[in-house]
């Protein structure tokens, strides 16, 4: 049975509906539980898509409005101006919040999505009530060797060439246990890898953040500066077996942010919302409770 056939039998069809919104020529795809609850925007990592948040939509907590989106040039969203920089992607995320009338929201980001969430908080602090940063990119210098090699001209183009090997490499990087990936999510990963032009965008975006020696100093210093000035509750979540970014980055950032929470997950890789969904959900709900308590 093919991945697509397995995906057709998956429980994803029972999740909240997926919509597409056109904002001045930029088409953004998103999943939305709707309702009047506390708004929560879920942002995936580089090369990802909203399906990586499917587990959070299986049993959404009442009182929360969950929205997961395909960032520009990811998943099935279109390209957007300046979408090879996190600042440009953050701008589109804020436009999405405004268009959906979500009001001040909790931002949840995995990997590059965490960096985008931080840039959103810097661009419009009044629109952000709390941050959950899961294996967040740009909190330290170190990054896995394959990403550093991809920053090199020629070699990066070879390493990201679409095909079955690229799919296997992505799966191996985002989780410690590939069998933990549901069929519909695996199908989305394959689709994302094979997206026309996706490899070129992946490299362009990666290279704005990462060089051969690791994350660019300007990128992680900016992220840490944003965290120091952010006024709302913050939670860091990190798998202890993350192959992409060291859990030490989240430990160090936690130490910089008074009152922040740190959740370390043994046996978990780079995508805790997928690989350790129950623990991740508890961390998210605890953060949302802190956000709501701070507003009283």
CSV table of N, CA and C in Angstrom, one decimal, residues 50-162:
chain,number,residue,atom,x,y,z
A,50,UNK,N,1.6,22.4,7.9
A,50,UNK,CA,0.7,22.4,9.0
A,50,UNK,C,0.4,21.0,9.5
A,51,UNK,N,0.6,20.0,8.6
A,51,UNK,CA,0.4,18.6,9.1
A,51,UNK,C,1.2,18.2,10.2
A,52,UNK,N,2.4,18.8,10.4
A,52,UNK,CA,3.2,18.5,11.6
A,52,UNK,C,2.6,18.8,12.9
A,53,UNK,N,1.5,19.5,12.9
A,53,UNK,CA,0.7,19.8,14.1
A,53,UNK,C,-0.6,19.0,14.2
A,54,UNK,N,-0.7,18.0,13.4
A,54,UNK,CA,-2.0,17.2,13.4
A,54,UNK,C,-2.3,16.7,14.8
A,55,UNK,N,-1.3,16.2,15.5
A,55,UNK,CA,-1.6,15.6,16.8
A,55,UNK,C,-2.3,16.6,17.8
A,56,UNK,N,-1.9,17.9,17.6
A,56,UNK,CA,-2.5,18.9,18.5
A,56,UNK,C,-4.0,19.1,18.2
A,57,UNK,N,-4.4,18.7,17.0
A,57,UNK,CA,-5.8,18.9,16.6
A,57,UNK,C,-6.7,17.6,16.9
A,58,UNK,N,-6.1,16.6,17.3
A,58,UNK,CA,-6.8,15.3,17.5
A,58,UNK,C,-7.8,15.5,18.7
A,59,UNK,N,-7.3,16.1,19.8
A,59,UNK,CA,-8.1,16.3,21.0
A,59,UNK,C,-7.9,17.8,21.5
A,60,UNK,N,-8.3,18.8,20.7
A,60,UNK,CA,-8.1,20.2,21.1
A,60,UNK,C,-8.8,20.5,22.4
A,61,UNK,N,-8.1,21.2,23.3
A,61,UNK,CA,-8.7,21.6,24.6
A,61,UNK,C,-9.8,22.6,24.4
A,62,UNK,N,-11.0,22.5,25.0
A,62,UNK,CA,-12.0,23.5,24.9
A,62,UNK,C,-11.4,24.8,25.5
A,63,UNK,N,-11.8,25.9,24.9
A,63,UNK,CA,-11.3,27.2,25.4
A,63,UNK,C,-10.1,27.7,24.6
A,64,UNK,N,-9.6,26.9,23.7
A,64,UNK,CA,-8.5,27.3,22.8
A,64,UNK,C,-8.9,27.3,21.4
A,65,UNK,N,-8.5,28.3,20.6
A,65,UNK,CA,-8.7,28.3,19.2
A,65,UNK,C,-7.3,28.1,18.6
A,66,UNK,N,-7.2,26.9,18.0
A,66,UNK,CA,-5.9,26.5,17.4
A,66,UNK,C,-5.9,26.8,15.9
A,67,UNK,N,-4.8,27.4,15.4
A,67,UNK,CA,-4.6,27.7,14.0
A,67,UNK,C,-3.2,27.3,13.7
A,68,UNK,N,-3.1,26.3,12.7
A,68,UNK,CA,-1.8,25.9,12.2
A,68,UNK,C,-1.7,26.4,10.7
A,69,UNK,N,-0.6,26.9,10.3
A,69,UNK,CA,-0.5,27.4,9.0
A,69,UNK,C,0.7,26.9,8.2
A,70,UNK,N,0.6,26.9,6.9
A,70,UNK,CA,1.7,26.7,6.0
A,70,UNK,C,2.4,28.0,5.8
A,71,UNK,N,3.6,28.2,6.3
A,71,UNK,CA,4.3,29.4,6.1
A,71,UNK,C,4.5,29.7,4.6
A,72,UNK,N,4.7,30.9,4.1
A,72,UNK,CA,4.9,31.1,2.7
A,72,UNK,C,6.0,30.3,2.1
A,73,UNK,N,5.7,29.8,0.9
A,73,UNK,CA,6.6,28.9,0.2
A,73,UNK,C,6.8,27.5,0.9
A,74,UNK,N,5.9,27.2,1.8
A,74,UNK,CA,5.9,25.9,2.4
A,74,UNK,C,4.5,25.2,2.2
A,75,UNK,N,4.5,23.9,2.3
A,75,UNK,CA,3.3,23.2,2.2
A,75,UNK,C,2.6,23.5,0.9
A,76,UNK,N,1.3,24.0,1.0
A,76,UNK,CA,0.5,24.4,-0.1
A,76,UNK,C,0.3,25.9,-0.1
A,77,UNK,N,1.0,26.7,0.7
A,77,UNK,CA,0.9,28.1,0.6
A,77,UNK,C,1.8,28.6,-0.6
A,78,UNK,N,1.4,29.8,-1.1
A,78,UNK,CA,2.2,30.4,-2.2
A,78,UNK,C,3.4,31.1,-1.6
A,79,UNK,N,4.2,31.6,-2.5
A,79,UNK,CA,5.4,32.5,-2.1
A,79,UNK,C,4.9,33.8,-1.6
A,80,UNK,N,5.7,34.6,-1.0
A,80,UNK,CA,5.4,35.9,-0.5
A,80,UNK,C,6.6,36.8,-0.6
A,81,UNK,N,6.5,38.1,-0.6
A,81,UNK,CA,7.7,39.0,-0.6
A,81,UNK,C,8.6,38.7,0.6
A,82,UNK,N,9.8,38.6,0.4
A,82,UNK,CA,10.8,38.5,1.4
A,82,UNK,C,10.6,37.2,2.3
A,83,UNK,N,10.1,36.1,1.6
A,83,UNK,CA,9.9,34.9,2.4
A,83,UNK,C,11.1,34.0,2.5
A,84,UNK,N,12.3,34.5,2.1
A,84,UNK,CA,13.5,33.8,2.4
A,84,UNK,C,14.2,34.4,3.6
A,85,UNK,N,13.5,35.2,4.4
A,85,UNK,CA,14.0,35.8,5.6
A,85,UNK,C,12.9,35.6,6.7
A,86,UNK,N,13.2,35.3,7.9
A,86,UNK,CA,12.2,35.1,9.0
A,86,UNK,C,11.4,36.3,9.2
A,87,UNK,N,12.0,37.5,9.0
A,87,UNK,CA,11.2,38.7,9.2
A,87,UNK,C,10.1,38.8,8.2
A,88,UNK,N,10.3,38.5,7.0
A,88,UNK,CA,9.3,38.5,6.0
A,88,UNK,C,8.2,37.5,6.3
A,89,UNK,N,8.6,36.3,6.7
A,89,UNK,CA,7.6,35.3,7.1
A,89,UNK,C,6.8,35.7,8.3
A,90,UNK,N,7.4,36.3,9.3
A,90,UNK,CA,6.8,36.8,10.5
A,90,UNK,C,5.7,37.9,10.1
A,91,UNK,N,6.0,38.7,9.1
A,91,UNK,CA,5.1,39.7,8.7
A,91,UNK,C,3.8,39.1,8.1
A,92,UNK,N,4.0,38.0,7.4
A,92,UNK,CA,2.8,37.3,6.9
A,92,UNK,C,2.0,36.6,8.0
A,93,UNK,N,2.7,36.1,9.0
A,93,UNK,CA,2.0,35.5,10.1
A,93,UNK,C,1.2,36.5,10.9
A,94,UNK,N,1.7,37.7,11.0
A,94,UNK,CA,0.9,38.8,11.7
A,94,UNK,C,-0.3,39.2,10.8
A,95,UNK,N,-0.1,39.2,9.5
A,95,UNK,CA,-1.2,39.5,8.6
A,95,UNK,C,-2.3,38.5,8.7
A,96,UNK,N,-1.9,37.2,8.9
A,96,UNK,CA,-2.9,36.1,9.0
A,96,UNK,C,-3.7,36.3,10.3
A,97,UNK,N,-3.0,36.6,11.4
A,97,UNK,CA,-3.7,36.8,12.7
A,97,UNK,C,-4.7,38.0,12.5
A,98,UNK,N,-4.3,39.0,11.9
A,98,UNK,CA,-5.2,40.1,11.7
A,98,UNK,C,-6.4,39.7,10.8
A,99,UNK,N,-6.2,39.0,9.7
A,99,UNK,CA,-7.2,38.7,8.8
A,99,UNK,C,-8.2,37.7,9.5
A,100,UNK,N,-7.7,36.9,10.4
A,100,UNK,CA,-8.6,35.9,11.1
A,100,UNK,C,-9.2,36.5,12.3
A,101,UNK,N,-8.9,37.8,12.6
A,101,UNK,CA,-9.4,38.5,13.8
A,101,UNK,C,-9.2,37.7,15.1
A,102,UNK,N,-7.9,37.2,15.2
A,102,UNK,CA,-7.5,36.4,16.3
A,102,UNK,C,-7.1,37.2,17.5
A,103,UNK,N,-6.8,38.5,17.3
A,103,UNK,CA,-6.5,39.3,18.5
A,103,UNK,C,-5.1,38.9,19.0
A,104,UNK,N,-4.7,39.4,20.2
A,104,UNK,CA,-3.5,38.9,20.8
A,104,UNK,C,-3.5,37.4,21.0
A,105,UNK,N,-2.4,36.8,20.6
A,105,UNK,CA,-2.4,35.3,20.5
A,105,UNK,C,-1.2,34.7,21.2
A,106,UNK,N,-1.3,33.5,21.6
A,106,UNK,CA,-0.1,32.7,22.0
A,106,UNK,C,0.5,32.1,20.8
A,107,UNK,N,1.8,32.3,20.6
A,107,UNK,CA,2.6,31.8,19.5
A,107,UNK,C,3.4,30.6,19.9
A,108,UNK,N,3.2,29.5,19.1
A,108,UNK,CA,3.9,28.3,19.3
A,108,UNK,C,4.7,28.0,18.1
A,109,UNK,N,6.0,27.8,18.2
A,109,UNK,CA,6.8,27.5,17.1
A,109,UNK,C,7.8,26.4,17.3
A,110,UNK,N,7.9,25.6,16.3
A,110,UNK,CA,8.9,24.5,16.3
A,110,UNK,C,10.1,24.8,15.4
A,111,UNK,N,11.3,24.7,15.9
A,111,UNK,CA,12.5,25.0,15.0
A,111,UNK,C,12.5,26.4,14.4
A,112,UNK,N,12.5,26.4,13.1
A,112,UNK,CA,12.4,27.8,12.4
A,112,UNK,C,11.2,28.5,12.8
A,113,UNK,N,10.1,27.7,13.0
A,113,UNK,CA,8.8,28.4,13.4
A,113,UNK,C,8.9,29.1,14.8
A,114,UNK,N,9.8,28.6,15.6
A,114,UNK,CA,10.1,29.4,16.9
A,114,UNK,C,10.8,30.7,16.6
A,115,UNK,N,11.8,30.7,15.7
A,115,UNK,CA,12.4,31.9,15.3
A,115,UNK,C,11.5,32.9,14.7
A,116,UNK,N,10.6,32.4,13.8
A,116,UNK,CA,9.5,33.2,13.2
A,116,UNK,C,8.6,33.8,14.3
A,117,UNK,N,8.3,33.0,15.3
A,117,UNK,CA,7.4,33.5,16.4
A,117,UNK,C,8.1,34.6,17.1
A,118,UNK,N,9.4,34.5,17.4
A,118,UNK,CA,10.1,35.5,18.0
A,118,UNK,C,10.1,36.8,17.2
A,119,UNK,N,10.3,36.7,15.9
A,119,UNK,CA,10.3,37.9,15.1
A,119,UNK,C,8.9,38.5,15.0
A,120,UNK,N,7.8,37.7,15.1
A,120,UNK,CA,6.5,38.3,15.2
A,120,UNK,C,6.3,39.1,16.5
A,121,UNK,N,6.9,38.5,17.6
A,121,UNK,CA,6.8,39.2,18.9
A,121,UNK,C,7.5,40.5,18.9
A,122,UNK,N,8.6,40.6,18.1
A,122,UNK,CA,9.4,41.8,18.0
A,122,UNK,C,8.7,42.8,17.2
A,123,UNK,N,8.1,42.4,16.1
A,123,UNK,CA,7.4,43.3,15.2
A,123,UNK,C,6.1,43.8,15.7
A,124,UNK,N,5.4,43.0,16.5
A,124,UNK,CA,4.1,43.5,17.1
A,124,UNK,C,3.9,42.9,18.5
A,125,UNK,N,4.6,43.4,19.5
A,125,UNK,CA,4.6,42.8,20.8
A,125,UNK,C,3.2,42.8,21.4
A,126,UNK,N,2.4,43.8,21.0
A,126,UNK,CA,1.0,43.9,21.5
A,126,UNK,C,0.1,42.8,21.0
A,127,UNK,N,0.5,42.1,20.0
A,127,UNK,CA,-0.3,41.0,19.4
A,127,UNK,C,0.1,39.6,20.0
A,128,UNK,N,1.1,39.6,20.9
A,128,UNK,CA,1.6,38.3,21.4
A,128,UNK,C,1.5,38.2,22.9
A,129,UNK,N,0.7,37.2,23.4
A,129,UNK,CA,0.5,37.1,24.8
A,129,UNK,C,1.4,36.1,25.5
A,130,UNK,N,1.9,35.2,24.7
A,130,UNK,CA,2.8,34.2,25.3
A,130,UNK,C,3.6,33.4,24.2
A,131,UNK,N,4.6,32.7,24.5
A,131,UNK,CA,5.5,32.0,23.6
A,131,UNK,C,5.8,30.6,24.1
A,132,UNK,N,5.6,29.6,23.2
A,132,UNK,CA,6.1,28.3,23.4
A,132,UNK,C,7.0,28.0,22.3
A,133,UNK,N,8.3,27.8,22.7
A,133,UNK,CA,9.4,27.6,21.7
A,133,UNK,C,9.9,26.2,21.8
A,134,UNK,N,9.6,25.4,20.8
A,134,UNK,CA,9.9,23.9,20.8
A,134,UNK,C,11.1,23.7,19.9
A,135,UNK,N,12.2,23.3,20.5
A,135,UNK,CA,13.5,23.1,19.7
A,135,UNK,C,13.7,24.3,18.8
A,136,UNK,N,13.6,25.5,19.4
A,136,UNK,CA,13.7,26.7,18.6
A,136,UNK,C,15.0,27.0,18.0
A,137,UNK,N,15.0,27.3,16.7
A,137,UNK,CA,16.2,27.7,16.0
A,137,UNK,C,16.6,29.1,16.5
A,138,UNK,N,17.9,29.3,16.3
A,138,UNK,CA,18.6,30.6,16.6
A,138,UNK,C,18.7,30.9,18.1
A,139,UNK,N,18.7,30.0,19.0
A,139,UNK,CA,19.0,30.3,20.4
A,139,UNK,C,20.4,30.0,20.8
A,140,UNK,N,21.2,29.5,19.8
A,140,UNK,CA,22.6,29.2,20.1
A,140,UNK,C,23.3,29.0,18.7
A,141,UNK,N,24.6,28.8,18.8
A,141,UNK,CA,25.5,28.7,17.6
A,141,UNK,C,25.4,27.3,16.9
A,142,UNK,N,25.4,26.3,17.7
A,142,UNK,CA,25.5,24.9,17.1
A,142,UNK,C,24.3,24.5,16.3
A,143,UNK,N,24.5,23.8,15.2
A,143,UNK,CA,23.5,23.2,14.4
A,143,UNK,C,24.1,21.9,13.8
A,144,UNK,N,23.2,21.0,13.4
A,144,UNK,CA,23.7,19.7,12.9
A,144,UNK,C,24.6,19.9,11.7
A,145,UNK,N,25.6,19.0,11.5
A,145,UNK,CA,26.5,19.1,10.4
A,145,UNK,C,25.8,19.2,9.0
A,146,UNK,N,24.8,18.4,8.7
A,146,UNK,CA,24.2,18.5,7.4
A,146,UNK,C,23.7,19.8,7.0
A,147,UNK,N,23.1,20.5,8.0
A,147,UNK,CA,22.6,21.9,7.7
A,147,UNK,C,23.8,22.8,7.4
A,148,UNK,N,24.9,22.7,8.1
A,148,UNK,CA,26.1,23.5,7.9
A,148,UNK,C,26.7,23.2,6.5
A,149,UNK,N,26.7,22.0,6.1
A,149,UNK,CA,27.2,21.6,4.8
A,149,UNK,C,26.3,22.2,3.7
A,150,UNK,N,25.0,22.2,4.0
A,150,UNK,CA,24.0,22.7,3.0
A,150,UNK,C,24.2,24.2,2.7
A,151,UNK,N,24.9,24.9,3.7
A,151,UNK,CA,25.1,26.3,3.5
A,151,UNK,C,26.2,26.6,2.4
A,152,UNK,N,26.9,25.5,2.0
A,152,UNK,CA,28.0,25.7,1.0
A,152,UNK,C,27.4,25.6,-0.4
A,153,UNK,N,27.7,26.6,-1.3
A,153,UNK,CA,27.3,26.6,-2.7
A,153,UNK,C,27.6,25.3,-3.4
A,154,UNK,N,26.7,24.7,-4.1
A,154,UNK,CA,27.0,23.5,-4.9
A,154,UNK,C,26.7,22.3,-4.0
A,155,UNK,N,27.3,22.1,-2.9
A,155,UNK,CA,27.0,21.0,-2.0
A,155,UNK,C,25.6,21.0,-1.5
A,156,UNK,N,25.1,22.2,-1.1
A,156,UNK,CA,23.8,22.3,-0.6
A,156,UNK,C,22.8,21.9,-1.7
A,157,UNK,N,23.0,22.3,-2.9
A,157,UNK,CA,22.1,22.0,-4.0
A,157,UNK,C,22.1,20.5,-4.2
A,158,UNK,N,23.2,19.8,-4.1
A,158,UNK,CA,23.3,18.4,-4.3
A,158,UNK,C,22.5,17.7,-3.1
A,159,UNK,N,22.7,18.1,-1.9
A,159,UNK,CA,22.2,17.5,-0.7
A,159,UNK,C,20.6,17.6,-0.7
A,160,UNK,N,20.1,18.6,-1.2
A,160,UNK,CA,18.6,18.9,-1.1
A,160,UNK,C,17.9,18.5,-2.4
A,161,UNK,N,18.5,17.8,-3.3
A,161,UNK,CA,17.9,17.4,-4.6
A,161,UNK,C,16.6,16.6,-4.2
A,162,UNK,N,15.5,16.9,-4.7
A,162,UNK,CA,14.2,16.2,-4.4
A,162,UNK,C,14.3,14.7,-4.8
